[in-house]
C-alpha cells in the first residue's frame, strides 16, 4: 500500500468530493478516480459511496476504518521523515506530547520555555485525550511522551512522577444547594444527576473513596475531556465529578468547585515507551524535564 495513495484517499475523505480532492492535489479527476479504484481492488472492499458523476462521496464503514488507520500511518510517516531530516549538528525537530486536562501541563510548558532559548528550532505538538487515547497513540509511536493522571496502567512504560497532584471534587452551579458546603461527602452524591469520566479505573478509584458501587449513582452523562461537560453543568444539566483547576471556577460567573471529603488526590506521571529511541529534540526535552524534577 503506497503512502501517496493513502494521502489521496484522505484528501477525498476530507473534501467529500473526488473533483474537489483532485483540484487540491493538482491531479485530473480520472487519474484520482483510477487510483481510488485500484486501492479498493487491492483491499478487496468498497471504500466510497459515489454520488452522481463522482462529484460527491461518503465513506463506507470500511472507508471509515481505513481513514482512521491512514491518518495514523501518515502522521507516523511524517514524524519519522522529520526526525531523519534533522541536521546532525543542530538540535531541531518535533516533540509530541499527549495528556489529559490537568494543571500539571504548566510544568511541561515551563520545561519547554527553558529549552526555547537554547534550542529555538524545537517545536511542540500537544494532543489532548483521556488515558486510553494517550496510551494508544503512545504505543503506536505517534507520541513521544504521555501525561497520565492516576490511576493509570503504567506497566508498559518508563515514567517520572511529577511533583504535583490534582484534587477530585464536584463542579456545580453557584446557585446549587451543594454550593453552600465547603466539601462534598459520599452521601451528597446519592440523589443528584452526575456527569462522570468514562475511564473505568477512575470509577474504581471513586468507588473506593465512596465505599459503595459507583455505577449505582444517578449518572446522566459521561465525558472524556471536561470542557464540554462544564458547559452542561453551566446549563443546569447536572454536576460534574472532575479534577480541580482545569475549569477555573473562581473566575467563572456561574460555576464553583467543591473538593471531596475525605480528600481524594490524583498523582501525575509523564511516561514514554520502554526502550524508546528518541529524536534529538525529544531527548533534550527529557533531559530538561529530569533536571526540572
CSV table of C-alpha atoms in Angstrom, one decimal, residues 69-214:
chain,number,residue,atom,x,y,z
A,69,UNK,CA,-5.7,3.9,10.1
A,70,UNK,CA,-4.4,6.1,7.2
A,71,UNK,CA,-4.3,9.2,9.5
A,72,UNK,CA,-2.2,7.2,11.9
A,73,UNK,CA,0.1,5.9,9.2
A,74,UNK,CA,0.6,9.3,7.5
A,75,UNK,CA,1.2,11.0,10.9
A,76,UNK,CA,3.8,8.4,11.9
A,77,UNK,CA,5.5,8.6,8.4
A,78,UNK,CA,5.7,12.5,8.6
A,79,UNK,CA,7.1,12.3,12.1
A,80,UNK,CA,9.8,9.7,11.0
A,81,UNK,CA,10.7,11.8,8.0
A,82,UNK,CA,11.0,14.9,10.1
A,83,UNK,CA,13.3,13.1,12.5
A,84,UNK,CA,15.7,11.9,9.7
A,85,UNK,CA,15.7,15.3,8.1
A,86,UNK,CA,17.1,17.0,11.2
A,87,UNK,CA,20.6,18.2,10.7
A,88,UNK,CA,23.2,16.3,12.8
A,89,UNK,CA,24.9,19.5,14.2
A,90,UNK,CA,21.7,21.3,15.0
A,91,UNK,CA,19.1,20.2,17.6
A,92,UNK,CA,15.7,20.8,16.0
A,93,UNK,CA,12.6,18.8,15.3
A,94,UNK,CA,9.3,18.0,16.9
A,95,UNK,CA,8.3,16.7,20.4
A,96,UNK,CA,4.9,15.1,20.6
A,97,UNK,CA,3.2,15.2,24.0
A,98,UNK,CA,-0.3,13.9,24.9
A,99,UNK,CA,-2.2,14.1,28.1
A,100,UNK,CA,-5.5,14.6,29.9
A,101,UNK,CA,-6.7,18.0,31.0
A,102,UNK,CA,-4.6,18.9,34.1
A,103,UNK,CA,-3.0,22.0,35.6
A,104,UNK,CA,0.3,19.9,35.6
A,105,UNK,CA,0.7,20.8,31.9
A,106,UNK,CA,2.1,24.1,33.2
A,107,UNK,CA,5.2,22.1,34.3
A,108,UNK,CA,5.6,20.9,30.7
A,109,UNK,CA,5.3,24.4,29.5
A,110,UNK,CA,8.0,25.6,31.9
A,111,UNK,CA,10.4,23.0,30.7
A,112,UNK,CA,9.7,23.9,27.0
A,113,UNK,CA,10.2,27.6,27.7
A,114,UNK,CA,13.6,26.9,29.3
A,115,UNK,CA,14.6,24.9,26.2
A,116,UNK,CA,13.5,27.7,23.8
A,117,UNK,CA,16.5,29.9,24.5
A,118,UNK,CA,19.0,27.1,23.9
A,119,UNK,CA,17.1,25.2,21.1
A,120,UNK,CA,14.7,27.6,19.4
A,121,UNK,CA,14.1,25.2,16.5
A,122,UNK,CA,12.3,22.6,18.6
A,123,UNK,CA,8.6,22.6,18.1
A,124,UNK,CA,6.0,21.0,20.4
A,125,UNK,CA,2.8,19.3,19.4
A,126,UNK,CA,0.1,18.7,22.1
A,127,UNK,CA,-2.6,16.1,21.9
A,128,UNK,CA,-5.5,16.2,24.4
A,129,UNK,CA,-7.3,13.0,25.3
A,130,UNK,CA,-8.1,10.6,28.2
A,131,UNK,CA,-5.7,7.9,29.4
A,132,UNK,CA,-6.9,5.4,26.8
A,133,UNK,CA,-6.5,7.8,23.9
A,134,UNK,CA,-3.0,8.9,25.0
A,135,UNK,CA,-1.8,5.3,25.7
A,136,UNK,CA,-3.0,4.2,22.2
A,137,UNK,CA,-1.1,7.0,20.5
A,138,UNK,CA,2.0,6.4,22.7
A,139,UNK,CA,2.0,2.7,21.8
A,140,UNK,CA,1.8,3.4,18.1
A,141,UNK,CA,4.7,5.8,18.2
A,142,UNK,CA,2.5,8.9,17.4
A,143,UNK,CA,3.5,10.5,20.7
A,144,UNK,CA,6.9,10.7,22.4
A,145,UNK,CA,5.5,11.3,25.9
A,146,UNK,CA,2.2,10.8,27.6
A,147,UNK,CA,1.0,12.7,30.7
A,148,UNK,CA,-1.2,10.4,32.8
A,149,UNK,CA,-3.5,11.2,35.7
A,150,UNK,CA,-3.5,8.3,38.1
A,151,UNK,CA,-5.0,5.7,38.4
A,152,UNK,CA,-3.4,4.5,35.1
A,153,UNK,CA,-1.7,1.3,34.0
A,154,UNK,CA,2.0,2.2,33.7
A,155,UNK,CA,3.4,-1.4,33.3
A,156,UNK,CA,4.4,-0.8,29.7
A,157,UNK,CA,6.2,2.5,30.2
A,158,UNK,CA,9.1,4.2,31.9
A,159,UNK,CA,7.9,7.2,33.7
A,160,UNK,CA,8.6,10.1,36.1
A,161,UNK,CA,6.3,11.0,38.9
A,162,UNK,CA,5.6,14.8,38.7
A,163,UNK,CA,5.7,16.9,41.8
A,164,UNK,CA,2.1,17.8,41.6
A,165,UNK,CA,-1.3,16.4,42.4
A,166,UNK,CA,-4.8,17.2,41.3
A,167,UNK,CA,-7.8,17.1,43.7
A,168,UNK,CA,-11.1,15.4,42.9
A,169,UNK,CA,-14.3,17.3,43.6
A,170,UNK,CA,-17.6,18.4,42.2
A,171,UNK,CA,-18.2,21.1,39.7
A,172,UNK,CA,-21.6,22.8,40.1
A,173,UNK,CA,-23.5,26.0,39.6
A,174,UNK,CA,-23.1,28.6,42.3
A,175,UNK,CA,-26.9,28.6,42.8
A,176,UNK,CA,-26.8,24.8,43.7
A,177,UNK,CA,-27.8,23.8,47.2
A,178,UNK,CA,-24.4,22.0,47.5
A,179,UNK,CA,-22.5,25.2,46.8
A,180,UNK,CA,-23.1,26.2,50.4
A,181,UNK,CA,-20.9,23.3,51.6
A,182,UNK,CA,-17.2,23.5,52.0
A,183,UNK,CA,-16.7,19.9,50.8
A,184,UNK,CA,-18.6,17.0,49.3
A,185,UNK,CA,-19.2,13.7,51.1
A,186,UNK,CA,-20.3,10.4,49.6
A,187,UNK,CA,-23.9,10.8,50.7
A,188,UNK,CA,-24.1,14.2,48.9
A,189,UNK,CA,-23.8,12.3,45.6
A,190,UNK,CA,-26.7,9.9,46.1
A,191,UNK,CA,-29.6,11.9,44.7
A,192,UNK,CA,-28.1,14.3,42.2
A,193,UNK,CA,-27.5,13.9,38.4
A,194,UNK,CA,-23.8,13.2,37.8
A,195,UNK,CA,-21.6,13.7,34.8
A,196,UNK,CA,-18.5,11.5,35.2
A,197,UNK,CA,-15.3,10.5,33.4
A,198,UNK,CA,-15.6,7.5,31.1
A,199,UNK,CA,-12.4,5.9,32.4
A,200,UNK,CA,-13.2,2.6,34.2
A,201,UNK,CA,-10.1,2.9,36.5
A,202,UNK,CA,-11.5,6.3,37.7
A,203,UNK,CA,-14.8,4.6,38.6
A,204,UNK,CA,-12.9,2.1,40.7
A,205,UNK,CA,-11.0,4.9,42.5
A,206,UNK,CA,-14.2,6.8,43.2
A,207,UNK,CA,-15.9,3.6,44.3
A,208,UNK,CA,-13.1,3.0,46.8
A,209,UNK,CA,-13.5,6.6,48.1
A,210,UNK,CA,-17.3,6.4,48.5
A,211,UNK,CA,-17.3,2.8,49.8
A,212,UNK,CA,-20.1,1.8,47.5
A,213,UNK,CA,-20.9,0.8,43.9
A,214,UNK,CA,-20.2,3.8,41.9
